[in-house]
PDB file of C-alpha atoms in Angstrom:
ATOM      1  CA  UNK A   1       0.000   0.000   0.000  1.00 93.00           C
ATOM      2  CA  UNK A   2       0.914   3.672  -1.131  1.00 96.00           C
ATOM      3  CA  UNK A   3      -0.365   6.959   0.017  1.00 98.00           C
ATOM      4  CA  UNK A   4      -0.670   9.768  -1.755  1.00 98.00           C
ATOM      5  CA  UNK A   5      -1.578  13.695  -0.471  1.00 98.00           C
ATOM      6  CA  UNK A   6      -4.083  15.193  -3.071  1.00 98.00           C
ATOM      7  CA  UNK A   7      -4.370  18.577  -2.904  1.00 97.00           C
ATOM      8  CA  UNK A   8      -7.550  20.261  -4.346  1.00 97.00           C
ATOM      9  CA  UNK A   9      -7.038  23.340  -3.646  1.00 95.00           C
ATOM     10  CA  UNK A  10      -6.981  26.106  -0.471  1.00 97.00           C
ATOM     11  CA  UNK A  11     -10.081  28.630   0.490  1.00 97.00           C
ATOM     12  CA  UNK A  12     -10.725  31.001   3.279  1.00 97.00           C
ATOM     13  CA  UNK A  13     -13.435  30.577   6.352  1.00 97.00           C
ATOM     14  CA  UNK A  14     -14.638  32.808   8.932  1.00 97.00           C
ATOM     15  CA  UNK A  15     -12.611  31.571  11.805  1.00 97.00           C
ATOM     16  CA  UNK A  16     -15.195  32.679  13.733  1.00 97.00           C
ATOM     17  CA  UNK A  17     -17.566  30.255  12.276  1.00 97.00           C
ATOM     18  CA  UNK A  18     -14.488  27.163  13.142  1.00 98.00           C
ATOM     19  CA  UNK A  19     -14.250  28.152  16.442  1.00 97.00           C
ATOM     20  CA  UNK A  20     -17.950  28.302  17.682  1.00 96.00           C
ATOM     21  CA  UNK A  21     -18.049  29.943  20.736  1.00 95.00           C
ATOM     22  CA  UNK A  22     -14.053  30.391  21.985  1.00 97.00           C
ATOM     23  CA  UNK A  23     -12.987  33.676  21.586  1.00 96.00           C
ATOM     24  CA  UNK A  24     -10.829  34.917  19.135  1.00 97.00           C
ATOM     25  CA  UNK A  25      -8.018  35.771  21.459  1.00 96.00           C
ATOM     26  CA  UNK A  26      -7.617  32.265  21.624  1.00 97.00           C
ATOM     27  CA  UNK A  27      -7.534  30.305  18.319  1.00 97.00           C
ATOM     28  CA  UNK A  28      -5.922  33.032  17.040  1.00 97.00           C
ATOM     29  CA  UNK A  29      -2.808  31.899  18.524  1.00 96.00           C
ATOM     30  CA  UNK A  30      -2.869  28.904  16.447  1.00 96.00           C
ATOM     31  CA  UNK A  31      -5.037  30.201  13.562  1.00 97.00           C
ATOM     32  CA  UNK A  32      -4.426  33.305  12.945  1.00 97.00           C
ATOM     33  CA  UNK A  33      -6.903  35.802  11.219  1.00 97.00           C
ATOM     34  CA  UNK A  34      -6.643  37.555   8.395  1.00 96.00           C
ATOM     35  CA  UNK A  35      -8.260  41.673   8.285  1.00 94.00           C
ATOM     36  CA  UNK A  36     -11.377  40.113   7.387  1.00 94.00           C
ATOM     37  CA  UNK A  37     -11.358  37.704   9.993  1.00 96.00           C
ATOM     38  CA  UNK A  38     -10.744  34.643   7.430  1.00 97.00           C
ATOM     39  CA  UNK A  39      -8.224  31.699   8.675  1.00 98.00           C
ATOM     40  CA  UNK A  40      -6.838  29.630   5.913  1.00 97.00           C
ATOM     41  CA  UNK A  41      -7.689  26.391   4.691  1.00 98.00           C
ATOM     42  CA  UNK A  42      -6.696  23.388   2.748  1.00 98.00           C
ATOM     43  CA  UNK A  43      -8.582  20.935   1.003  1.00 97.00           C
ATOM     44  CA  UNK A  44      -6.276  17.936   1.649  1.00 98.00           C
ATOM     45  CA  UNK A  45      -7.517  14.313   0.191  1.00 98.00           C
ATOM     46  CA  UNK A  46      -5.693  11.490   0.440  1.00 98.00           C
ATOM     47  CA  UNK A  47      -4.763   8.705  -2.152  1.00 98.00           C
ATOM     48  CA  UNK A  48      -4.729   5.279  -1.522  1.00 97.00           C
ATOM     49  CA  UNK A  49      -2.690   2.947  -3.491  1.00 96.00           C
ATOM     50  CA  UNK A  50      -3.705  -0.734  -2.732  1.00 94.00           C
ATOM     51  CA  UNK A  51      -3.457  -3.158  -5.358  1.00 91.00           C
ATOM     52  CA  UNK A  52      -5.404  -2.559  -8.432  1.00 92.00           C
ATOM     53  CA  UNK A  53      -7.382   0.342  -5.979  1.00 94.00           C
ATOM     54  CA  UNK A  54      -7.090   3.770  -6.104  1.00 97.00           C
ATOM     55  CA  UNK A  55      -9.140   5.377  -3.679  1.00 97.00           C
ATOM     56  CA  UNK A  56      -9.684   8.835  -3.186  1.00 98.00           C
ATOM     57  CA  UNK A  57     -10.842  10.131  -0.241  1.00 98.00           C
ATOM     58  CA  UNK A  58     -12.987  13.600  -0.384  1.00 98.00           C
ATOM     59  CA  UNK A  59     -13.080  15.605  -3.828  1.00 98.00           C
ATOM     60  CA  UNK A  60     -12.655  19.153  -2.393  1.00 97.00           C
ATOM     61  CA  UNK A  61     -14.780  21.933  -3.879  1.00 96.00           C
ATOM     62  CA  UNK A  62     -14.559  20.923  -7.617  1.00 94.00           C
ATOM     63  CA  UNK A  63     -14.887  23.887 -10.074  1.00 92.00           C
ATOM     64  CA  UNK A  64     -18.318  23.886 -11.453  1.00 94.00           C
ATOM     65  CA  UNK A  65     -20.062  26.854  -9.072  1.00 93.00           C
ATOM     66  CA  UNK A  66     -20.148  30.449 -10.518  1.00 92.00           C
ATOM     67  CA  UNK A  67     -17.683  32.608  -9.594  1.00 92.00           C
ATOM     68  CA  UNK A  68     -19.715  34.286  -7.234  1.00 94.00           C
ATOM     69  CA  UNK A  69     -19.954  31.180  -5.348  1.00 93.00           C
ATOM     70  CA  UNK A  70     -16.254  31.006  -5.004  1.00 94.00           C
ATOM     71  CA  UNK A  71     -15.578  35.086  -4.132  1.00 93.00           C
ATOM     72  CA  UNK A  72     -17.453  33.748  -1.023  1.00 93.00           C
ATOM     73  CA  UNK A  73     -14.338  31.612   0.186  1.00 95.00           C
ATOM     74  CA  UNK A  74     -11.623  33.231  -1.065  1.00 95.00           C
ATOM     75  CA  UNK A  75      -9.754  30.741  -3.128  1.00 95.00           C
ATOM     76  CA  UNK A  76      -5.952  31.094  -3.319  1.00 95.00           C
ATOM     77  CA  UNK A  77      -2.936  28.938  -4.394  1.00 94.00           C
ATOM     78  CA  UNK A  78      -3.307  27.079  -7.450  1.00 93.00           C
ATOM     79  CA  UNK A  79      -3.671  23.103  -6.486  1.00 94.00           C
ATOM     80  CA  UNK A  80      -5.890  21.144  -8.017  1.00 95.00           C
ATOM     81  CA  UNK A  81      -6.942  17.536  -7.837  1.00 96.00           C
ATOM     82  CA  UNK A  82      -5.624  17.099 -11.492  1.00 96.00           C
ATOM     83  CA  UNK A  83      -2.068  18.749 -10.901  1.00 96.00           C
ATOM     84  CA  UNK A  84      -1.538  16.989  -7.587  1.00 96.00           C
ATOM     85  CA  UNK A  85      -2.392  13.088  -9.360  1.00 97.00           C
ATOM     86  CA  UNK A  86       0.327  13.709 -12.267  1.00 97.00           C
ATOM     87  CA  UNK A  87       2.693  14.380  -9.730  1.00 95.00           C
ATOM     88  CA  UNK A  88       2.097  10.969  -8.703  1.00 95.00           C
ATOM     89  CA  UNK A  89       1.733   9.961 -12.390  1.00 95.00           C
ATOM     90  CA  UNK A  90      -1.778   8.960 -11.707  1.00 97.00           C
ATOM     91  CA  UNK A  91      -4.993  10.744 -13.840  1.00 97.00           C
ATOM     92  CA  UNK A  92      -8.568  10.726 -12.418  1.00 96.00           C
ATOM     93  CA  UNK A  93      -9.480   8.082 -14.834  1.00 97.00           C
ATOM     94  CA  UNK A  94      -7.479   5.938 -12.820  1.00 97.00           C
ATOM     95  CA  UNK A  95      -9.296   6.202  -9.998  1.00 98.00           C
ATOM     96  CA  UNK A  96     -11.431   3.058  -8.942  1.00 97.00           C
ATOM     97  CA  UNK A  97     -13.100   4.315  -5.539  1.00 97.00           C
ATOM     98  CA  UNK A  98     -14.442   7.418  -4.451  1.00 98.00           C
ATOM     99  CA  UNK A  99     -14.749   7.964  -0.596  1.00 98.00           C
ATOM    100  CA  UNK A 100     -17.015  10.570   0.628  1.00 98.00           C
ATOM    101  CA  UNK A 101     -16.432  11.579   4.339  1.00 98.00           C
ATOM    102  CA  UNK A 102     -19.711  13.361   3.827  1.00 98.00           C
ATOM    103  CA  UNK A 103     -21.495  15.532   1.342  1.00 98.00           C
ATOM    104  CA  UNK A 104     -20.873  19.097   2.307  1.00 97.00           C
ATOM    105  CA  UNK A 105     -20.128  20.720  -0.974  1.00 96.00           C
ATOM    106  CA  UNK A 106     -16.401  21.499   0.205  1.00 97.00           C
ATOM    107  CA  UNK A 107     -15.840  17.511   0.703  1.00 97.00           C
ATOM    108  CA  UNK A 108     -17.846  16.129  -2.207  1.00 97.00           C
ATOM    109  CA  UNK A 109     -17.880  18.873  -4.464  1.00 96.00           C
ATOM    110  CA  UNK A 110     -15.124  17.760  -7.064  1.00 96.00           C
ATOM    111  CA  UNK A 111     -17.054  14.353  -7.246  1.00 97.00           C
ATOM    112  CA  UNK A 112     -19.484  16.134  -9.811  1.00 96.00           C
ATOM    113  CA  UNK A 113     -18.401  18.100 -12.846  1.00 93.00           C
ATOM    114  CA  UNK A 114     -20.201  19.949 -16.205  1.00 92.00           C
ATOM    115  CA  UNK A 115     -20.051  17.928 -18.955  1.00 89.00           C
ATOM    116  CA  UNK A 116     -17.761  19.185 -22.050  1.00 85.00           C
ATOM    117  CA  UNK A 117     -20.440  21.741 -23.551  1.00 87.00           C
ATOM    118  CA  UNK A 118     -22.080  22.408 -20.209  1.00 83.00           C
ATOM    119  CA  UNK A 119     -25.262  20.733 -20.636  1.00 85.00           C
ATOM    120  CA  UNK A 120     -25.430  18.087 -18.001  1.00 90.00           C
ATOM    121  CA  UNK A 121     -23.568  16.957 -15.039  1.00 93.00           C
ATOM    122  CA  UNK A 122     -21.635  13.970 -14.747  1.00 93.00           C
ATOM    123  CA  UNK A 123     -19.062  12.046 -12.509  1.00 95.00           C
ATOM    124  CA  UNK A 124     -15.799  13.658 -12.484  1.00 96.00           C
ATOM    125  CA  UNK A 125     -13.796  10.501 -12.405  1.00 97.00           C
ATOM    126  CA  UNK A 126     -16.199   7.845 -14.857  1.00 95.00           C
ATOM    127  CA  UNK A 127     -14.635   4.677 -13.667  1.00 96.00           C
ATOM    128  CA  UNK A 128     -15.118   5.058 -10.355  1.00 97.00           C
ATOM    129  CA  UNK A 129     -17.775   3.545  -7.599  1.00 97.00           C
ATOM    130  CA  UNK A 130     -18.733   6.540  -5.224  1.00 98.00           C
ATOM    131  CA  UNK A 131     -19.117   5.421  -1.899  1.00 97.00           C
ATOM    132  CA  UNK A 132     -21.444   6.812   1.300  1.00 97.00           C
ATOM    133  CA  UNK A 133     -23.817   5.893   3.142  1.00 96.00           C
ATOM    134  CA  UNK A 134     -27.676   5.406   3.597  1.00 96.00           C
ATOM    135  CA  UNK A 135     -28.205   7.536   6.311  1.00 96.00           C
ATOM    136  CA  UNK A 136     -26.367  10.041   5.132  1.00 97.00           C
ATOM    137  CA  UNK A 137     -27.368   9.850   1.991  1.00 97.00           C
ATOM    138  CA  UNK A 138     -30.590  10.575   2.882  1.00 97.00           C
ATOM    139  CA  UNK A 139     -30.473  13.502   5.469  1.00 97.00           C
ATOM    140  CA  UNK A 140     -28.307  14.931   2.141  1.00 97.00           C
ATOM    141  CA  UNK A 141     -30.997  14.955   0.164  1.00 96.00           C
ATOM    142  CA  UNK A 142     -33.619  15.763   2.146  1.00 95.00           C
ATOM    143  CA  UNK A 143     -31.341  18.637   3.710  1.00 93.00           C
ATOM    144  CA  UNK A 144     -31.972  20.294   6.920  1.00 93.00           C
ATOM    145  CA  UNK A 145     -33.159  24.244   7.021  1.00 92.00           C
ATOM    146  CA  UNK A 146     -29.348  24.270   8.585  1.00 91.00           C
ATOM    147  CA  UNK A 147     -27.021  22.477   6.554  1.00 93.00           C
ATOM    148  CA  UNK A 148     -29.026  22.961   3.225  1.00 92.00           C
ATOM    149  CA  UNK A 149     -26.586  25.879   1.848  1.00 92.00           C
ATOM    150  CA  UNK A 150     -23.806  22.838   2.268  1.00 95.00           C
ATOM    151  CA  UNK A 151     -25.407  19.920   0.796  1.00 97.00           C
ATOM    152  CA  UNK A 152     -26.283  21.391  -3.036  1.00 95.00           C
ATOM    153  CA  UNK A 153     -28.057  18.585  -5.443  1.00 95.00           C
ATOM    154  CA  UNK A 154     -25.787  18.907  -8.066  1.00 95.00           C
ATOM    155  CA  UNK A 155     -22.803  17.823  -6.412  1.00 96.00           C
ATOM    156  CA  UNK A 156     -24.844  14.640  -4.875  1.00 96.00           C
ATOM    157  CA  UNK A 157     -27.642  13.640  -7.175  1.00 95.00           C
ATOM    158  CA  UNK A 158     -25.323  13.234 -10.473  1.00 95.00           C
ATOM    159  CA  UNK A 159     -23.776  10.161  -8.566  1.00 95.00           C
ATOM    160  CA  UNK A 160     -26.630   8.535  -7.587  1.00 94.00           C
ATOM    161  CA  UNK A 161     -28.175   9.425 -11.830  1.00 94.00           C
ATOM    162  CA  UNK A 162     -25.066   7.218 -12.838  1.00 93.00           C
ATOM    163  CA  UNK A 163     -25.585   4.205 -11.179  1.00 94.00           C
ATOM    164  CA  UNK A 164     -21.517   4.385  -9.764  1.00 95.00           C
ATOM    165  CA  UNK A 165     -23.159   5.196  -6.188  1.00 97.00           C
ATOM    166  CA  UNK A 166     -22.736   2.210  -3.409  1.00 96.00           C
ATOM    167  CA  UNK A 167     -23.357   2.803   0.233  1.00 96.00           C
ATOM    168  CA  UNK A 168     -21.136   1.092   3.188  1.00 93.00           C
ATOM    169  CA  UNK A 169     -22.539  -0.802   5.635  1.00 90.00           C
ATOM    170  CA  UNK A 170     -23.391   0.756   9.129  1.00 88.00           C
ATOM    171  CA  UNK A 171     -21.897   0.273  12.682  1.00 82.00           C
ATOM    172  CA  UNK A 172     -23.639  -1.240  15.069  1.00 79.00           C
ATOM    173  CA  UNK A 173     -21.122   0.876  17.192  1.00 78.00           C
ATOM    174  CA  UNK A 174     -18.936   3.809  16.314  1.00 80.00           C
ATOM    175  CA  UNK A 175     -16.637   1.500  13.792  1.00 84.00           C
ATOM    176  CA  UNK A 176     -17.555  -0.926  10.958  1.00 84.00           C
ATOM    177  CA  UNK A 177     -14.600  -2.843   9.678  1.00 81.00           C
ATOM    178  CA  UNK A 178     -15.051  -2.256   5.935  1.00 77.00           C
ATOM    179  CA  UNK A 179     -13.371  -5.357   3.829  1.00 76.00           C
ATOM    180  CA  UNK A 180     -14.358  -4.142   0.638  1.00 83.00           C
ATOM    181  CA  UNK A 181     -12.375  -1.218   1.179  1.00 90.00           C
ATOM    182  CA  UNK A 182      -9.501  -2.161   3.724  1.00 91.00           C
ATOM    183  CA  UNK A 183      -9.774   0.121   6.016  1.00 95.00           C
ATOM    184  CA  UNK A 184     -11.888   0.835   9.110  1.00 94.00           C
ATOM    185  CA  UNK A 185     -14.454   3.203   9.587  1.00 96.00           C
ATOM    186  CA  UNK A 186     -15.274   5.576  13.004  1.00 96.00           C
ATOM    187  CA  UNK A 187     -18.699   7.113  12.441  1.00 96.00           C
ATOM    188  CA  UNK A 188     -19.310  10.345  13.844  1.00 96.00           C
ATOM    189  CA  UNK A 189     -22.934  12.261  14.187  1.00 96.00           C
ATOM    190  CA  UNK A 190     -21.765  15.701  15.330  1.00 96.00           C
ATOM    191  CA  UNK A 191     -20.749  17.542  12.698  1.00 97.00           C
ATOM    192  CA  UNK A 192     -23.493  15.947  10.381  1.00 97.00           C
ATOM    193  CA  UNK A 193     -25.413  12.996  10.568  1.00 96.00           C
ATOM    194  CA  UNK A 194     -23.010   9.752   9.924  1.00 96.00           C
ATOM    195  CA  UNK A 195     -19.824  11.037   8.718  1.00 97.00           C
ATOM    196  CA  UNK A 196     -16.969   8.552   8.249  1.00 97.00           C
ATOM    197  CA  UNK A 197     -14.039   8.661   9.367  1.00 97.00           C
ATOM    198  CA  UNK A 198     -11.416   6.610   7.680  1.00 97.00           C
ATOM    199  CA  UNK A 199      -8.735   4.458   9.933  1.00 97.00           C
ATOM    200  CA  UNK A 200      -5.926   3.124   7.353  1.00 97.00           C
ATOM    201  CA  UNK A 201      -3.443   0.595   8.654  1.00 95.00           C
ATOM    202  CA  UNK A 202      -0.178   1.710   6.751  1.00 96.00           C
ATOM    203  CA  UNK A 203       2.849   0.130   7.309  1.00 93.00           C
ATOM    204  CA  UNK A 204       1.950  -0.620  11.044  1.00 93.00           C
ATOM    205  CA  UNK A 205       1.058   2.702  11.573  1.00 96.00           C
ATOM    206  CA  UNK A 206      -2.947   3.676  11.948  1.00 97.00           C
ATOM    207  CA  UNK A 207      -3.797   7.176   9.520  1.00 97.00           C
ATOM    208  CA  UNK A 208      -6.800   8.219  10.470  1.00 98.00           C
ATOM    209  CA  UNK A 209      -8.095  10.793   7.832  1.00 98.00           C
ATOM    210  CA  UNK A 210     -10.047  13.563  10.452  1.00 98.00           C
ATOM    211  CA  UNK A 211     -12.289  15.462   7.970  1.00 98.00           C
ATOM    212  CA  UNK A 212     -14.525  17.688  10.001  1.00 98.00           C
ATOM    213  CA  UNK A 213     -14.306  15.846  13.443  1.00 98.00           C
ATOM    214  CA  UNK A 214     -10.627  17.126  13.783  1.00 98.00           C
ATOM    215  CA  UNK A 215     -10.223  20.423  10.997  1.00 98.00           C
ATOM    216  CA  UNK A 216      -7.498  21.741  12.419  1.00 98.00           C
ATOM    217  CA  UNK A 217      -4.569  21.232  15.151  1.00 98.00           C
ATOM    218  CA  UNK A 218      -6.026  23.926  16.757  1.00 97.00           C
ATOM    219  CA  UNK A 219      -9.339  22.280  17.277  1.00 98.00           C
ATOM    220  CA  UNK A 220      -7.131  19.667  19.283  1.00 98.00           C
ATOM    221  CA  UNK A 221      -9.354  21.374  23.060  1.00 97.00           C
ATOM    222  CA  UNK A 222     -12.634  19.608  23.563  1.00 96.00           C
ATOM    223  CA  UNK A 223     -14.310  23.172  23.419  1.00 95.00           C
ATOM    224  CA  UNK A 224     -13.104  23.991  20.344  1.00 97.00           C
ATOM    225  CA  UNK A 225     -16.589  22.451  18.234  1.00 97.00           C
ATOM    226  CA  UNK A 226     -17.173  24.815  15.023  1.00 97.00           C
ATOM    227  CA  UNK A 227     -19.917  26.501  14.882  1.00 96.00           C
ATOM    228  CA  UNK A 228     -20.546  24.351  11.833  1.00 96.00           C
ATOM    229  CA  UNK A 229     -21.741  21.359  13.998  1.00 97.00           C
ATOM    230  CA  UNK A 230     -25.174  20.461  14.164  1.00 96.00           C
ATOM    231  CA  UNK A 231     -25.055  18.616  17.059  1.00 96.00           C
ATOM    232  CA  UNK A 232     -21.822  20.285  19.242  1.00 96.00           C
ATOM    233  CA  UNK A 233     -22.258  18.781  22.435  1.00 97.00           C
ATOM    234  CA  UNK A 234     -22.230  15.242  20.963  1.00 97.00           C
ATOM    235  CA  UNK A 235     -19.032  16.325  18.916  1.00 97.00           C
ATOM    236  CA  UNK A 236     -17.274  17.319  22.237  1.00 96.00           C
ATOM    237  CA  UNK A 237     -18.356  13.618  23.284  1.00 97.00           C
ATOM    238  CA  UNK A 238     -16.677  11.902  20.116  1.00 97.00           C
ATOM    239  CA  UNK A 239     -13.920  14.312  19.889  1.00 97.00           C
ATOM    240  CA  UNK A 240     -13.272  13.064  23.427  1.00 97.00           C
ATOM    241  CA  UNK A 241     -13.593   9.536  22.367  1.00 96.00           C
ATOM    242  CA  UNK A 242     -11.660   9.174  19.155  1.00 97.00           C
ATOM    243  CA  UNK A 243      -8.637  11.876  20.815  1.00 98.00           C
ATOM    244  CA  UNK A 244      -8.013   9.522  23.647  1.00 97.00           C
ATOM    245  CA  UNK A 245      -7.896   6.396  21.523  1.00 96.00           C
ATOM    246  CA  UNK A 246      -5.965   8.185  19.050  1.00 98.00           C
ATOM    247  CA  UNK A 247      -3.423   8.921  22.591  1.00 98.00           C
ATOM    248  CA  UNK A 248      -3.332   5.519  23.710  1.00 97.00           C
ATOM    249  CA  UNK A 249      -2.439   4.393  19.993  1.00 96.00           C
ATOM    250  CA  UNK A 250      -0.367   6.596  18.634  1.00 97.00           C
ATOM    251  CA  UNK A 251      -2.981   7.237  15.876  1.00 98.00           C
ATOM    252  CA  UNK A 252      -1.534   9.632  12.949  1.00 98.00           C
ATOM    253  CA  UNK A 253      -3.558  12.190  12.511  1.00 98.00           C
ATOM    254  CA  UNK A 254      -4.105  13.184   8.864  1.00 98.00           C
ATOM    255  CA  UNK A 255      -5.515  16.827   8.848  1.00 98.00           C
ATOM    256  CA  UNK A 256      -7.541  17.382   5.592  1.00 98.00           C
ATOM    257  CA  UNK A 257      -8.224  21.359   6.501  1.00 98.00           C
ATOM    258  CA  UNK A 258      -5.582  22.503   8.418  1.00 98.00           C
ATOM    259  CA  UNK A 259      -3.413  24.943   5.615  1.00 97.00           C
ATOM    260  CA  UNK A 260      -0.344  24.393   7.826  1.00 96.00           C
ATOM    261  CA  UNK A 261      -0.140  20.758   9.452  1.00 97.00           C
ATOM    262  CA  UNK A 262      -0.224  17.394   7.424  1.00 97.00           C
ATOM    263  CA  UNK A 263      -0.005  14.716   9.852  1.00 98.00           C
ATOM    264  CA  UNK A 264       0.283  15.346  13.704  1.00 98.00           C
ATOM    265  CA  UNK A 265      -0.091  13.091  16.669  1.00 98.00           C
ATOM    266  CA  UNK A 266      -1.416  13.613  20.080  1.00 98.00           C
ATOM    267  CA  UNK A 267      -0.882  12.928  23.966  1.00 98.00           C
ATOM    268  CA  UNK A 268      -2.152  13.160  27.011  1.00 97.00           C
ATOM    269  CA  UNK A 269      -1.673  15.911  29.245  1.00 97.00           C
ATOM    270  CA  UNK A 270      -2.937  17.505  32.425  1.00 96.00           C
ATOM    271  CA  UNK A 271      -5.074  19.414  29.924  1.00 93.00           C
ATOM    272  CA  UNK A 272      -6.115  16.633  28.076  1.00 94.00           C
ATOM    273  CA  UNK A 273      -5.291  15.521  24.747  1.00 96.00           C
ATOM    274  CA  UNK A 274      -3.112  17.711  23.426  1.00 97.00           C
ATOM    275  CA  UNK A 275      -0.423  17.927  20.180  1.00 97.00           C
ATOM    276  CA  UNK A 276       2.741  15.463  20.238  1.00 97.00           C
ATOM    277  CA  UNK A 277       4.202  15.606  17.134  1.00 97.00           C
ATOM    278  CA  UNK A 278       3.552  17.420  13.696  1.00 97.00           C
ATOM    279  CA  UNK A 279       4.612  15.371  10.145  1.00 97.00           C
ATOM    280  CA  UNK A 280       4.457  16.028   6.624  1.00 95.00           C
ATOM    281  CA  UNK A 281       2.939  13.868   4.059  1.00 96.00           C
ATOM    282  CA  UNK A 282       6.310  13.753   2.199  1.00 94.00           C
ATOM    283  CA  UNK A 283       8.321  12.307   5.468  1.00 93.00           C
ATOM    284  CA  UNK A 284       5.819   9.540   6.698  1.00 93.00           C
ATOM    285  CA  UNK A 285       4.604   8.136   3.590  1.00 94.00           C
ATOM    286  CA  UNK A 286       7.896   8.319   2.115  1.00 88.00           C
ATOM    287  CA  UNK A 287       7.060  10.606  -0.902  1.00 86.00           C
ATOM    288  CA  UNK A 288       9.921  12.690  -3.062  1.00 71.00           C
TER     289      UNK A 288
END
């Protein structure tokens, strides 16, 4: 097995809006603010190389929205899903597996792109089986008054339209042991209903790809829950949960949003779970 960083590209959030209720005096320290108050982030997937598999996890934003969609997050750098596979020599026709953590448009929304003349959507990479889930499948489309500005049709309903969509089984606690994709799954209900969480067992090291249960190293203190969350007191709960396993294992922490840290670990402290050590992508997977 092989892993691979994709990059899809950087935006800008309120980091008010990531940090719920803790004051900006404090995750400022560790995400600092721009003049409009916008932190950056990344859109960091993650390419798995397992045999005849190549599975992508999360898509990023894709590039079908109007550009007055995008002036809304503040794009900047120039990554792309395309540019980061030929680095690895790989194309998105390669691709035989699409994960979805979940279906917010900034995890799902490369999934789903115009075809050539703009006339219909279609799967951005044609070969592949999409993968989520039934329950959260279905509070996607039928979208909460909350969350529906996150979960837009045309980024979801293409995949289902092309028959490539397949849903994972469901835990009967927090993680399902998925065989048909290798790795394990934590499922967490704070941040949306059923996101996945995907637990990789890499050269006798456990990556756990965080998605939106761990954006950042600064959202390492229970308290820090974005204001995001639908459900923040039960992501303080599984924050708890997954941070102290992830202590006691010496989980790897694979960061999809945080601009600045790749990979970090975690221990415990008289304040909790706090940060051990910080990696990049290049140095633990042994990339050039």
């Amino acid at each position: 097995m092989q892993l691979y960083p994709i990059n899809a590209g950087n935006f800008k959030l309120d980091g008010g809006a990531m940090f719920g209720v803790v004051p900006k005096s404090l995750w400022n320290r560790t995400n600092p603010a721009d003049k409009n108050n916008m932190i950056d982030i990344a859109a960091r997937c993650l390419l798995i190389e397992d045999g005849n598999r190549l599975i992508l996890i999360d898509t990023g934003m894709g590039n079908k929205q109007s550009d007055k969609f995008y002036s809304y997050y503040h794009l900047w750098g120039d990554d792309t899903i395309d540019k980061s596979l030929l680095k690895y020599g790989f194309h998105r026709d390669d691709i035989t597996d699409v994960f979805m953590t979940h279906l917010h448009f900034d995890h799902c929304g490369g999934s789903v792109e115009w075809n050539d003349d703009k006339t219909s959507l279609q799967p951005a990479f044609k070969n592949a089986t999409f993968w989520s889930n039934q329950n959260h499948w279905d509070w996607a489309t039928k979208p909460n008054r909350r969350e529906r500005a996150s979960f837009l049709k045309e980024n979801i309903i293409p995949m289902e339209e092309s028959g490539q969509l397949k849903f994972t089984a469901l835990p009967e606690n927090d993680i399902v042991k998925n065989s048909e994709l290798g790795f394990d799954i934590f499922f967490a209900n704070g941040h949306t209903e059923k996101q996945m969480i995907p637990m990789i067992n890499y050269k006798g090291k456990t990556i756990c790809f965080m998605a939106d249960l761990l954006p950042t190293a600064g959202h390492l203190p229970l308290p820090y829950v974005m204001g995001y969350d639908t459900r923040p007191l039960l992501t303080l709960d599984e924050k708890e949960k997954f941070l102290n396993l992830a202590a006691d294992n010496n989980y790897y922490l694979f960061l999809e949003h945080d601009a600045h840290n790749q990979i970090i670990t975690v221990q415990h402290t008289e304040k909790g779970v706090r940060l051990k050590n910080t990696y990049t992508c290049n140095e633990l997977f042994d990339l050039k």
